[in-house]
Amino acid sequence: MKSAVLVFPGINRERDMARALTLISGRAPAMVWHAETALPAGTDLVVIPGGFSYGDYLRCGAIAARSPIMDAVRAHAEKGGLVLAICNGFQIACEAGLLPGVLMRNAQLKFICKDVYLRVERSDTPFSRGYNAGQVIRVPCAHGEGNYIADAETIARLEAEGRVLYRYVSPEGVLDPAWNHNGATNAIAGIVNERGNVLGMMPHPENHVEAVMGCTDGRGLFAGLVEHVARAA
Amino acid sequence: MPGLVPGIHGLAIEKKVVDGPDRRGHDAAAVCASFDYIRHMIPNEPRVTPELVAEHGLKPEEHERILKLIGREPTVTELGIFSAMWNEHCSYKSSKIHLRTLPTEAPWVIQGPGENAGVIDIGDGLACVFKMESHNHPSYIEPYQGAATGVGGILRDVFTMGARPIACLNALSFGDPKHPKTRHLVSGVVAGIGGYGNSFGVPTVGGQVRFHPRYNGNNLVNAMAVGLAESDKIFYAAATGVGKPIVYLGSKTGRDGIHGATMASAEFGADAEEKRPTVQVGDPFAEKLLLEACLEIMHKDCVIAIQDMGAAGLTCSAVEMGAKGDLGVTLELDKVPCRETGMTAYEMMLSESQERMLMVLRPEKEAEAEAIFRKWGLDFAVVGETTPTRRFIVRHRGDVMVDLPIKELGDQAPEYKRPFVDTPTLPVISPADVTPPMSTADALEKLIACPDLCSRRWVWEQYDHVIGGNTVQRPGGDAAVVRVNDGPKALALTADVTPRYCEADPLEGGKQAVAEAWRNITAVGGTPLAVTDNLNFGNPERPEIMGQFVGCVRGIGEACKALDFPVVSGNVSLYNETNGRAILPTPTIGGVGVLADFQKSATIAFKAAGEAILLIGETKGWLGQSLYLRDVCGREEGAPPPVDLATEKRNGDFVRELIGEGIATAVHDVSDGGLAVSLAEMAMASGIGAKLDASPAAAHAFWFGEDQARYVVTVAAARAGEIMARAAKAGAAALRLGVTGGDALTLGMERPILVKTLVQAFEGWLPAYMAGPDVT
Amino acid sequence: MKARVTVTLKSGILDPQGKAIEGALKSLGVEGVASVRQGKVFDIELAGTDKAKAEAVLKQAADKLLANTVIENYRVEVTG
Amino acid sequence: MKARVTVTLKSGILDPQGKAIEGALKSLGVEGVASVRQGKVFDIELAGTDKAKAEAVLKQAADKLLANTVIENYRVEVTG
Ligand SMILES: Nc1ncnc2c1ncn2[C@@H]1O[C@H](COP(=O)(O)OP(=O)(O)O)[C@@H](O)[C@H]1O
Ligand SMILES: [Mg+2]
């Protein structure tokens, strides 16, 4: 799998992402500077990593969403190319119109860093085939603005079309406000676009990929992508 | 004399500087003449009056010293520079003679005190660069920005030396939770530390939080940063080479936190209101860009010398570069990127605007470096050059505003041998003098829910402690463990001090702070290597406060020597007092240790039921200054537990061996709250209970005494006997306490306490407290 | 020229910050606040003196960046 | 009653957000913007009809919570 990790000023989880991709796909990603206007030829997966692009100033992701490279990313997505947008990447993708909705301040208005539990809602997508439907995974989150919000119709469509891939749940996999740490609508942690080739999610699977570090629940997401690309080829 | 008059217009001086040897330095008379003349040429330059001198915090005798040094009255800008260079913060004038006594050497020390941060060799060609620094007063004035800029400053100290920051810690002291301002300070400081570190992209992995009425009005924010560099690619402040361009990098200069808060309005003119010195605001985004840009140009070998602009920004950094390199420096303030209009030389020289650096670049690499900085969108300007004159010359709008001997600015700073009185020793409190007001079980439940012992989760969950993907041990254990690159090597990091001990007995308290840092590193299996110390005290002009300082530094020195744990960096913060009431003496110790293999690190959580629980170290039942005595019996009394450094070393080395051999399944040192609290923490971390044998001594003293040099260790039951024998051979006192298992913690004959009841009490207090109204 | 762009959340869009502030005000004993919605203002210095042109620039700035028109409305005023 | 509290940074206080926005506008080709400073607005619904009382409440809210008076100024207006 040939992947490209976008680097915007203020992004800070690009190294974590590159390490995870290298570990699991066996191939180091290209690091692509925001001022570039094209992606490396043959890119299978574009990753918009986490961090604080442009300091999260104005609105999280707003400034990065308008940088030159994003036109190339839109084109890539329109051609059906895969885009994985994590945390600040999710915010950027929403601001760029790649995904619907917006990520607001966490309900309790605090930045929260802790392991959260996600229920994998379906396993028949490139972004979740590495898991079983209903499986609960534990991954860290680290954000102040992860509270997913969209108008009622959008939410209804997302649900009806099964575009919610990951939801905040209790360790037992039960929907429970107490485990929806940022207050997201319908405990939404990750969604895909209509076409299903762009995933935005707040938590950080890339930080749970090494057994020696205590948890590998994040691996499945990347392994699934690698498998998907391999089959497509 | 020729050259002098034109010199006033700044022309001949420049020529001379460029042409090398400058005689002006040797011609005091000429200098005076030129300056009397100059002062008349500097627009609305006020006279230096005794009041103005006082407003700059300079004592009359210090003013005398200045006159003797430069042979004339300084200009107002020069006065500002002296006040900045000679204040306590930059000159260490009250503490220097005592700091010199600290042990700062070991085979693995690459750079001790004296640079932006300390540097130690951790093997494999890698160096660990670290330092702790306080930002106490600013955090009281504006908690969010004060704490944020504190983190920014210490991160800069670390990456200025060529290291990429891989972890931050912070030690926080707040006033009485009931004090109306406390909650506001806690929420602001914690949000500020998180707000800066999270955005910058460094994991904040550890620290301390304490509450005590003595910090009402003077909360403490001590921030520590730890970075990694290649041991042969460390960068320093000392400039080399004459006529080298001095480059300004980073954010623009504004009127942020200018020291001369009291600066005569005469200089500011009518719109003084608008120009009033302002609170420093941190820009973690700019700092992140500065980090990446600096590391990139260092990697491309463009840098000869580099110095961050911290306290007294442009002044300190320029003087340090010149003085350390035995060179003069000339600055052209008209070239300094400014954020605001009409800034005076005084303001530019003393501005503490954040996210700025000063560098001397290899001339041939200047273009390459500039391109890199432009790419990162940072300001880049050549603002001066190095000269052979050993003079510090500052020009602005065609005037020479400053012309001072550069080395003397630092070297000739006053140095005080302040009078001090030793803290009277307090009586030792024997267990018999303390009547337990409640049962041991009740006391334990009360203690783990008290402000100083309850869970700090509410704090560290606001810090990104996993970014980097290397945090092996997250906050909540004895020391944080952070993997070095891809491992297997890792660093063990901790910050410690027990101020109530320091107050009761500065010498023992100083020893204890170092011993506890050493113990926490040991408890995770690390080999302690070196420390940074952040010495927070009251007014050193009061002999009893100076006595606390001297005692603590002596204690720190003794412990660092005995434990082979040298001091490689640090910071002093004095005058932390309000209305003559000082903070508790708080010498925070930041400790760094190394693990050869992070997979061999021990954690505090019990691992399985049926394992033997051993106590390493002797228990006399020391209740003096214990949290039990304070928070359960309501008595803040007595001598603190003594620290026997030989025993510390013996017991610690033994425990580290057990961890290294994979024999110890869980390890936790015994500190605040004593044995019962350590056991409760091990149970809560695992959800596994334990059954402990009845106490061999008076129960309250045995379970809650704070005797030092102790660790709780679990091992497979089958090996318990063998380990006990080994301890005896190693000369480490050991006691078999009981066995793990069940869902409750049972101390001897006491009622069992469900682990989940303990967890509720432990996790409950801080969130509940912080949920109250945030009154500003 | 000086100008101000004011950006506010569209009605119907949830405002967690506003909600929290309502709560905080109550617990601070500030009485009579029924609801709070938070928005942004941008105080902008513009080159030139042509008011109409200035307004055009500000609209452009707001549409392109300052407001997320999916969830926000904006108002532009040249204050002189 | 409706009211608006506008909170702006005191002059001289660094505004990183404004700085970043200036840069972004330039790179988006929005011409003629010399400087940007960002502030907050709070649109507040108040119970009662007494304008003077309302203003008092708003001042109290701003001092206690809405503004950080160490670095921010605020303005209160009852819009009806
Ligand atoms: N208490 C201390 N113990 C050891 N070294 C200290 C102590 N206080 C200051 N230093 C050293 O003195 C030098 C100057 O300190 P400081 O002014 O805080 O550094 P900076 O200017 O980089 O912030 C640093 O190298 C620091 O490590
Ligand atoms: Mg420094």
JSON list of C-alpha atoms and ligand atoms in Angstrom, two decimals, chain B residues 89 92 99 102 113-116 131 133 157 308 533 535 567-572, ligand 1:
[
{"chain": "B", "resi": 89, "resn": "HIS", "atom": "CA", "xyz": [16.20, 35.71, 38.33]},
{"chain": "B", "resi": 92, "resn": "TYR", "atom": "CA", "xyz": [21.32, 34.28, 40.99]},
{"chain": "B", "resi": 99, "resn": "LEU", "atom": "CA", "xyz": [24.56, 26.49, 44.12]},
{"chain": "B", "resi": 102, "resn": "LEU", "atom": "CA", "xyz": [26.08, 21.17, 44.33]},
{"chain": "B", "resi": 113, "resn": "PRO", "atom": "CA", "xyz": [24.64, 23.87, 34.94]},
{"chain": "B", "resi": 114, "resn": "GLY", "atom": "CA", "xyz": [25.49, 26.96, 32.95]},
{"chain": "B", "resi": 115, "resn": "GLU", "atom": "CA", "xyz": [23.77, 26.34, 29.64]},
{"chain": "B", "resi": 116, "resn": "ASN", "atom": "CA", "xyz": [20.13, 26.47, 28.62]},
{"chain": "B", "resi": 131, "resn": "LYS", "atom": "CA", "xyz": [15.74, 21.32, 32.69]},
{"chain": "B", "resi": 133, "resn": "GLU", "atom": "CA", "xyz": [12.01, 26.18, 35.38]},
{"chain": "B", "resi": 157, "resn": "ASP", "atom": "CA", "xyz": [15.62, 25.85, 26.57]},
{"chain": "B", "resi": 308, "resn": "ASP", "atom": "CA", "xyz": [16.61, 31.38, 23.12]},
{"chain": "B", "resi": 533, "resn": "ASP", "atom": "CA", "xyz": [16.36, 21.33, 40.55]},
{"chain": "B", "resi": 535, "resn": "LEU", "atom": "CA", "xyz": [14.34, 25.94, 44.10]},
{"chain": "B", "resi": 567, "resn": "VAL", "atom": "CA", "xyz": [22.59, 18.24, 39.30]},
{"chain": "B", "resi": 568, "resn": "VAL", "atom": "CA", "xyz": [22.92, 19.26, 35.66]},
{"chain": "B", "resi": 569, "resn": "SER", "atom": "CA", "xyz": [20.47, 22.14, 35.45]},
{"chain": "B", "resi": 570, "resn": "GLY", "atom": "CA", "xyz": [17.95, 24.05, 37.46]},
{"chain": "B", "resi": 571, "resn": "ASN", "atom": "CA", "xyz": [16.42, 27.33, 38.35]},
{"chain": "B", "resi": 572, "resn": "VAL", "atom": "CA", "xyz": [15.87, 29.45, 41.45]},
{"chain": "E", "resi": 1, "resn": "LIG", "atom": "N1", "xyz": [19.17, 25.53, 41.36]},
{"chain": "E", "resi": 1, "resn": "LIG", "atom": "C1", "xyz": [20.04, 25.31, 40.37]},
{"chain": "E", "resi": 1, "resn": "LIG", "atom": "N2", "xyz": [20.82, 24.22, 40.35]},
{"chain": "E", "resi": 1, "resn": "LIG", "atom": "C2", "xyz": [21.65, 24.00, 39.32]},
{"chain": "E", "resi": 1, "resn": "LIG", "atom": "N3", "xyz": [21.79, 24.79, 38.28]},
{"chain": "E", "resi": 1, "resn": "LIG", "atom": "C3", "xyz": [21.03, 25.90, 38.26]},
{"chain": "E", "resi": 1, "resn": "LIG", "atom": "C4", "xyz": [20.13, 26.21, 39.29]},
{"chain": "E", "resi": 1, "resn": "LIG", "atom": "N4", "xyz": [19.49, 27.35, 39.01]},
{"chain": "E", "resi": 1, "resn": "LIG", "atom": "C5", "xyz": [19.98, 27.74, 37.81]},
{"chain": "E", "resi": 1, "resn": "LIG", "atom": "N5", "xyz": [20.91, 26.86, 37.36]},
{"chain": "E", "resi": 1, "resn": "LIG", "atom": "C6", "xyz": [21.60, 26.93, 36.09]},
{"chain": "E", "resi": 1, "resn": "LIG", "atom": "O1", "xyz": [21.94, 28.27, 35.85]},
{"chain": "E", "resi": 1, "resn": "LIG", "atom": "C7", "xyz": [21.79, 28.55, 34.47]},
{"chain": "E", "resi": 1, "resn": "LIG", "atom": "C8", "xyz": [20.91, 29.76, 34.33]},
{"chain": "E", "resi": 1, "resn": "LIG", "atom": "O2", "xyz": [19.64, 29.42, 34.79]},
{"chain": "E", "resi": 1, "resn": "LIG", "atom": "P1", "xyz": [18.38, 30.04, 34.05]},
{"chain": "E", "resi": 1, "resn": "LIG", "atom": "O3", "xyz": [18.54, 31.51, 33.98]},
{"chain": "E", "resi": 1, "resn": "LIG", "atom": "O4", "xyz": [17.15, 29.51, 34.69]},
{"chain": "E", "resi": 1, "resn": "LIG", "atom": "O5", "xyz": [18.52, 29.41, 32.59]},
{"chain": "E", "resi": 1, "resn": "LIG", "atom": "P2", "xyz": [17.73, 30.04, 31.35]},
{"chain": "E", "resi": 1, "resn": "LIG", "atom": "O6", "xyz": [18.25, 31.42, 31.24]},
{"chain": "E", "resi": 1, "resn": "LIG", "atom": "O7", "xyz": [18.11, 29.13, 30.20]},
{"chain": "E", "resi": 1, "resn": "LIG", "atom": "O8", "xyz": [16.28, 29.98, 31.73]},
{"chain": "E", "resi": 1, "resn": "LIG", "atom": "C9", "xyz": [21.16, 27.32, 33.81]},
{"chain": "E", "resi": 1, "resn": "LIG", "atom": "O9", "xyz": [22.19, 26.56, 33.20]},
{"chain": "E", "resi": 1, "resn": "LIG", "atom": "C10", "xyz": [20.63, 26.56, 34.98]},
{"chain": "E", "resi": 1, "resn": "LIG", "atom": "O10", "xyz": [20.67, 25.17, 34.70]}
]
